[in-house]
PDB file of C-alpha atoms in Angstrom:
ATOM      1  CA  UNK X  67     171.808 174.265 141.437  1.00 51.00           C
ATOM      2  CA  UNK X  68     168.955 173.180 143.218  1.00 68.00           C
ATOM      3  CA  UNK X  69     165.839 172.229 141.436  1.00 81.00           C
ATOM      4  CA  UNK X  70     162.712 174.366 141.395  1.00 90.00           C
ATOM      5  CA  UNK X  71     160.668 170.656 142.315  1.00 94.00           C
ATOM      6  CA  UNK X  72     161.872 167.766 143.587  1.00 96.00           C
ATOM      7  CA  UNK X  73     159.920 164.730 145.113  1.00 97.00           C
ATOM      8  CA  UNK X  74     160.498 164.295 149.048  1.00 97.00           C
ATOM      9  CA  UNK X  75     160.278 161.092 149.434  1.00 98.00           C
ATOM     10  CA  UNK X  76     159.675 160.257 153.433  1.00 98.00           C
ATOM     11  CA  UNK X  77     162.297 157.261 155.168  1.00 98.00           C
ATOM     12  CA  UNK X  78     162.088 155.745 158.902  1.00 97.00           C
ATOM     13  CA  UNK X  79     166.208 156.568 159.105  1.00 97.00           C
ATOM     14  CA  UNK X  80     166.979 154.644 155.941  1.00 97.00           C
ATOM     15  CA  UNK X  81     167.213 157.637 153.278  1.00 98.00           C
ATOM     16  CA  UNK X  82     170.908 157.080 152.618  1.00 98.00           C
ATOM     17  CA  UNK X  83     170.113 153.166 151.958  1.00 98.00           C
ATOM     18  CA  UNK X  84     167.394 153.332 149.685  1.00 98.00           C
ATOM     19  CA  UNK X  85     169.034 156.502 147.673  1.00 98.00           C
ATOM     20  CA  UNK X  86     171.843 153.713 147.162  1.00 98.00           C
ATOM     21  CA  UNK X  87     169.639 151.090 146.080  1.00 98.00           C
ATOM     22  CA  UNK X  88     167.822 153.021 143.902  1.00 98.00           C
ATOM     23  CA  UNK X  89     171.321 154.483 142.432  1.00 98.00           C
ATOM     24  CA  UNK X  90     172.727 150.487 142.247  1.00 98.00           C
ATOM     25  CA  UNK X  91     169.329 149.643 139.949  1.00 98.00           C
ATOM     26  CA  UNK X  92     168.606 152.576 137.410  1.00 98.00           C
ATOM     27  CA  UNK X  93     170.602 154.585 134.939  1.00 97.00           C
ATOM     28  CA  UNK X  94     170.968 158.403 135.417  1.00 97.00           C
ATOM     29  CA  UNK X  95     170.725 157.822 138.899  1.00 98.00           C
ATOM     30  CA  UNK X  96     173.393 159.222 141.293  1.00 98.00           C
ATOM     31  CA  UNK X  97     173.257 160.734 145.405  1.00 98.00           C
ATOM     32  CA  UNK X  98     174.347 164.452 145.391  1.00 97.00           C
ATOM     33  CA  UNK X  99     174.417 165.070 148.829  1.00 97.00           C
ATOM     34  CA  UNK X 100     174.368 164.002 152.681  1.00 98.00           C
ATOM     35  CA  UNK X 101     172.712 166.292 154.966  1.00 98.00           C
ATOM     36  CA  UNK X 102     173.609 165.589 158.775  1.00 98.00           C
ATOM     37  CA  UNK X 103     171.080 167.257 160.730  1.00 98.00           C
ATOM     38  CA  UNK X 104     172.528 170.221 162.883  1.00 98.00           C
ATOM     39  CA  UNK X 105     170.844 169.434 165.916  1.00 98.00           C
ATOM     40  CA  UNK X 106     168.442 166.639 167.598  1.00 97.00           C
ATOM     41  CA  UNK X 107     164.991 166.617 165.737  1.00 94.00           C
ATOM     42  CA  UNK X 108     162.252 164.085 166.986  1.00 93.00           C
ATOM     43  CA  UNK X 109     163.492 161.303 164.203  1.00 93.00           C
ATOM     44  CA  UNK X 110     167.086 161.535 165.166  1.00 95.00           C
ATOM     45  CA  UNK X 111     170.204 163.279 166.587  1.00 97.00           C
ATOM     46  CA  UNK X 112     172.402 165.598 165.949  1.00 98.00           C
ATOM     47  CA  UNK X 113     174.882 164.006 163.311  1.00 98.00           C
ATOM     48  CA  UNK X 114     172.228 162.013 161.841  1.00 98.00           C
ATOM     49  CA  UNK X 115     171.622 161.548 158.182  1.00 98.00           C
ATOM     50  CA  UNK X 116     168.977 163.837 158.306  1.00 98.00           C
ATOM     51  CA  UNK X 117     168.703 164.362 154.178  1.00 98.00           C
ATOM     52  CA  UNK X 118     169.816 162.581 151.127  1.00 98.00           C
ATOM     53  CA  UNK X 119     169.891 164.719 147.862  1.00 97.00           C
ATOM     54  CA  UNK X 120     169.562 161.936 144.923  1.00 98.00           C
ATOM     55  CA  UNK X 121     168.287 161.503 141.351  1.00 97.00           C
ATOM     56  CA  UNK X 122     166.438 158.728 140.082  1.00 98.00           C
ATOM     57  CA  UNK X 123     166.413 158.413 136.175  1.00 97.00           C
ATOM     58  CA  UNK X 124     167.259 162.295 136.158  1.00 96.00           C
ATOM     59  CA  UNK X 125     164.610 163.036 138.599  1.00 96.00           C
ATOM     60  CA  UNK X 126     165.358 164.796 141.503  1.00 97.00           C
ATOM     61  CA  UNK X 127     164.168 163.358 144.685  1.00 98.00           C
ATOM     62  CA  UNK X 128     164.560 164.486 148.389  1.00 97.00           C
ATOM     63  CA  UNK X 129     165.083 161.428 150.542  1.00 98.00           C
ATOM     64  CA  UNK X 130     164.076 162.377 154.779  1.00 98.00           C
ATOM     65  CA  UNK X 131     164.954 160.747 157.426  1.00 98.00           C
ATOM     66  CA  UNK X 132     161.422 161.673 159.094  1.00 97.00           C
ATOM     67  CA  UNK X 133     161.016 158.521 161.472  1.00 96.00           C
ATOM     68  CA  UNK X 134     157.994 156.240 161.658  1.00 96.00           C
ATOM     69  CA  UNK X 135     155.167 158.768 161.339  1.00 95.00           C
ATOM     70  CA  UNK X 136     154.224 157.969 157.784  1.00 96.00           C
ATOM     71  CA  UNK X 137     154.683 155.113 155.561  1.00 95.00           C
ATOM     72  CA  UNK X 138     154.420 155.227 151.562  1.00 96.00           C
ATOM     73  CA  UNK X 139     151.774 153.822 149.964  1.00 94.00           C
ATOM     74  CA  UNK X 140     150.867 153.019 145.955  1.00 93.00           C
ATOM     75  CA  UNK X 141     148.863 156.356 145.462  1.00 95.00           C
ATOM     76  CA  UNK X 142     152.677 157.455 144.804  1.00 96.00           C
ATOM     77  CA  UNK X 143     154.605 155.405 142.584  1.00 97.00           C
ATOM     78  CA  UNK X 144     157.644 155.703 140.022  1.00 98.00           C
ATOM     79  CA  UNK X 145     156.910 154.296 136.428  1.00 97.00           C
ATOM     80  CA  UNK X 146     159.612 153.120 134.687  1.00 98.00           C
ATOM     81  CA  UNK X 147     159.377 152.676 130.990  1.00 98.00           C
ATOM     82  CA  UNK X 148     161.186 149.461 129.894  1.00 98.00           C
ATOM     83  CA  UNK X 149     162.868 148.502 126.105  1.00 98.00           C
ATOM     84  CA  UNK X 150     162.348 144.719 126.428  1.00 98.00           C
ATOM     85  CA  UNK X 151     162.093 141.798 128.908  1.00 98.00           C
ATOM     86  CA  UNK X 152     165.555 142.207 129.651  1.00 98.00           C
ATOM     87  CA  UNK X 153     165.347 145.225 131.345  1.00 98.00           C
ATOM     88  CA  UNK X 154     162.027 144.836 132.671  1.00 98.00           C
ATOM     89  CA  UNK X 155     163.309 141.351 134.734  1.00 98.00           C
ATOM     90  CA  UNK X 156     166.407 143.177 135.893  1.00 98.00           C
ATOM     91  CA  UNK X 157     164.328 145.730 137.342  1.00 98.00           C
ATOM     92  CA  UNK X 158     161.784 143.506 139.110  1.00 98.00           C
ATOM     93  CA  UNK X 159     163.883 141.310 140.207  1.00 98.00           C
ATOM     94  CA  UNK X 160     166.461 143.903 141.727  1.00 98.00           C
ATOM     95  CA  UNK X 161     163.102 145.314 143.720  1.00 98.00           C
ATOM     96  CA  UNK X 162     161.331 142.402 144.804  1.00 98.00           C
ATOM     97  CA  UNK X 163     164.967 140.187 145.434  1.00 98.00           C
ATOM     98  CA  UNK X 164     166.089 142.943 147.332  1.00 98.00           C
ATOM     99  CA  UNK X 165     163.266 142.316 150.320  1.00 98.00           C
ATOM    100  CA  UNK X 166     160.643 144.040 147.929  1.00 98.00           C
ATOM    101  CA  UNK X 167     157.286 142.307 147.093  1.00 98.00           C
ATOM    102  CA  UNK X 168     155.717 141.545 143.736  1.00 97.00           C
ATOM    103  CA  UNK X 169     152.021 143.286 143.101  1.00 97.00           C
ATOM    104  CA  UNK X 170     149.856 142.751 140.054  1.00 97.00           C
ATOM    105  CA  UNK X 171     150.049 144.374 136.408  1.00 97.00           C
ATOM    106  CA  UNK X 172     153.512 145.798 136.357  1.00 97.00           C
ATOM    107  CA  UNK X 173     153.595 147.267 140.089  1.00 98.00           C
ATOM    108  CA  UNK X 174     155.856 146.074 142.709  1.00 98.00           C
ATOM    109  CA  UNK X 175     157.119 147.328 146.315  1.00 98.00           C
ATOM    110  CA  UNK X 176     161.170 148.277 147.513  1.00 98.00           C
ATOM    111  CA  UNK X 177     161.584 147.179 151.183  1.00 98.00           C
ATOM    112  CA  UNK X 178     160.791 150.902 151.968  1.00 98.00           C
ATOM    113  CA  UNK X 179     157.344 150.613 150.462  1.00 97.00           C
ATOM    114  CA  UNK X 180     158.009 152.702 147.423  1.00 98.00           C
ATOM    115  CA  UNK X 181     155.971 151.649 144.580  1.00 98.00           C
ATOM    116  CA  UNK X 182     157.028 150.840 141.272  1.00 98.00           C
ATOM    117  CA  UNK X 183     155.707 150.257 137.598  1.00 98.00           C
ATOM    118  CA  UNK X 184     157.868 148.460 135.849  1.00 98.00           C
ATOM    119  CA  UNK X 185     156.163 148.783 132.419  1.00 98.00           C
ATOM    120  CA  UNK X 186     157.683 147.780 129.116  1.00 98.00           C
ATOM    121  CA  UNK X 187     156.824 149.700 126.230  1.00 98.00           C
ATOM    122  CA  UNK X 188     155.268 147.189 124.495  1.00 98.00           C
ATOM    123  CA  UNK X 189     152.694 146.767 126.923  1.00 98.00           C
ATOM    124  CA  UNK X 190     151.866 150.801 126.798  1.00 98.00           C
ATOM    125  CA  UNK X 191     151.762 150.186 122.634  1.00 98.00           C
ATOM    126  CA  UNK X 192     149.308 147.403 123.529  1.00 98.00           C
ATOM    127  CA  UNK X 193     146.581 148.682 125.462  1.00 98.00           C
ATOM    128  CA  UNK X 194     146.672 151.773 123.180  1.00 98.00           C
ATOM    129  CA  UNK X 195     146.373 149.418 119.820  1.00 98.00           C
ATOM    130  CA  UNK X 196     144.241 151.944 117.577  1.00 98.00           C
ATOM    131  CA  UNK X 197     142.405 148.208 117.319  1.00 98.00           C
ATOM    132  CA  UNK X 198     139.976 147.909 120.393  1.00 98.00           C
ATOM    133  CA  UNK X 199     139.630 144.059 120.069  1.00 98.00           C
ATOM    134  CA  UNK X 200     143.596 144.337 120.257  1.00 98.00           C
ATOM    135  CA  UNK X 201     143.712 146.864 122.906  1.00 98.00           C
ATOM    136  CA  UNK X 202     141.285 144.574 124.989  1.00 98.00           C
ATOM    137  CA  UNK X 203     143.186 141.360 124.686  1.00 98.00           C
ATOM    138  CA  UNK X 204     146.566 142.620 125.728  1.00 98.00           C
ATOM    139  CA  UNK X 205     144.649 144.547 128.698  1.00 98.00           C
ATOM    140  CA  UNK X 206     143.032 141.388 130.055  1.00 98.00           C
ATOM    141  CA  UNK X 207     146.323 139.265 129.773  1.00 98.00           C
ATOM    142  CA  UNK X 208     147.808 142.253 131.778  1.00 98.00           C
ATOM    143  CA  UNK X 209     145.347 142.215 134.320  1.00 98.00           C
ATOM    144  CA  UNK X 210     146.603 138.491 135.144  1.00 97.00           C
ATOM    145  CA  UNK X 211     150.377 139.314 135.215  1.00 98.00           C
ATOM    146  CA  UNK X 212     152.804 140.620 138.580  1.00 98.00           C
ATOM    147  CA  UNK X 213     155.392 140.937 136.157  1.00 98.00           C
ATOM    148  CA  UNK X 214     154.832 141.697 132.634  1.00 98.00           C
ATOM    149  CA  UNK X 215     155.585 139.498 130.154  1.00 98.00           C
ATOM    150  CA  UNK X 216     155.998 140.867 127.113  1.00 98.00           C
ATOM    151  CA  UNK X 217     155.717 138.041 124.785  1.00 98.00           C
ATOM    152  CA  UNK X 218     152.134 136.699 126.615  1.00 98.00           C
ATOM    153  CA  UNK X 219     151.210 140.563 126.097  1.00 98.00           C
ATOM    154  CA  UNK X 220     151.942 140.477 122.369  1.00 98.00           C
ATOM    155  CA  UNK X 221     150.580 137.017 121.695  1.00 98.00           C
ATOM    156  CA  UNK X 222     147.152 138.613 123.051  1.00 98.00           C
ATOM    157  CA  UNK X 223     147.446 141.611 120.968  1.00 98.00           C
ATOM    158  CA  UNK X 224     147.869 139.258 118.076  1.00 97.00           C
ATOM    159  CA  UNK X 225     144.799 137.223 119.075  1.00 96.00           C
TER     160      UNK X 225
END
């Protein structure tokens, strides 16, 4: 069953790569389909991957082969909720080691250009402290992190 709203998620010929990647790196992530489009379009030919059906984390994304026209950019981006430092330096480090690029606070780039928050929950529990002097200190050690670092982040909540 189709879903009634899935994210299409734009690709320069590379849908059926990153829909891998992305299946490689999360949980509850698997491709569904391979669309070969029926005729030429003005990305492609005929037989070309023209649409990858995939789910990332159990979210249902739309991957087109749409050629160079438009690039992504961070005013889209997936968050992903991490348990520990564990997890959160698997996930970076699949991204950025596979030709992504590390940003600041939690964000980082796949080689497509997706964006990415990789944000553990400790650092959400932080900068929501009911404590404001708490809240503030774990904010401003985040604002000096690429990847979070969940013990720095609860040292500063501390104080």
């Amino acid at each position: 069953m189709v879903s009634k709203n899935t994210i299409c998620l734009w690709y320069d010929g590379n849908a059926l790569d990153a829909a891998t990647f992305y299946v490689e790196t999360f949980p509850d992530s698997a491709v569904v389909a391979v669309h070969r489009a029926p005729g030429d379009y003005p990305a492609g030919k005929q037989g070309d991957v023209l649409t990858v059906e995939f789910t990332v984390m159990g979210i249902p994304c739309l991957g087109l082969n749409g050629g160079p026209a438009f690039k992504h950019n961070e005013a889209f981006s997936f968050q992903v909720a991490t348990d520990d430092q564990a997890e959160t330096d698997r996930l970076w480090n699949a991204i950025v080691g596979n030709g992504g690029q590390e940003s600041e606070c939690g964000w980082c780039k796949d080689k497509w250009g997706l964006s990415w928050q990789i944000t553990p929950r400790a650092l959400t529990a932080a900068i929501t402290d009911p404590d404001p002097a708490a809240a503030k200190r774990a904010f401003e050690a985040m604002m000096g992190m690429e990847k979070i670092d969940i013990a720095a982040i609860e040292a500063a909540r501390r104080g």
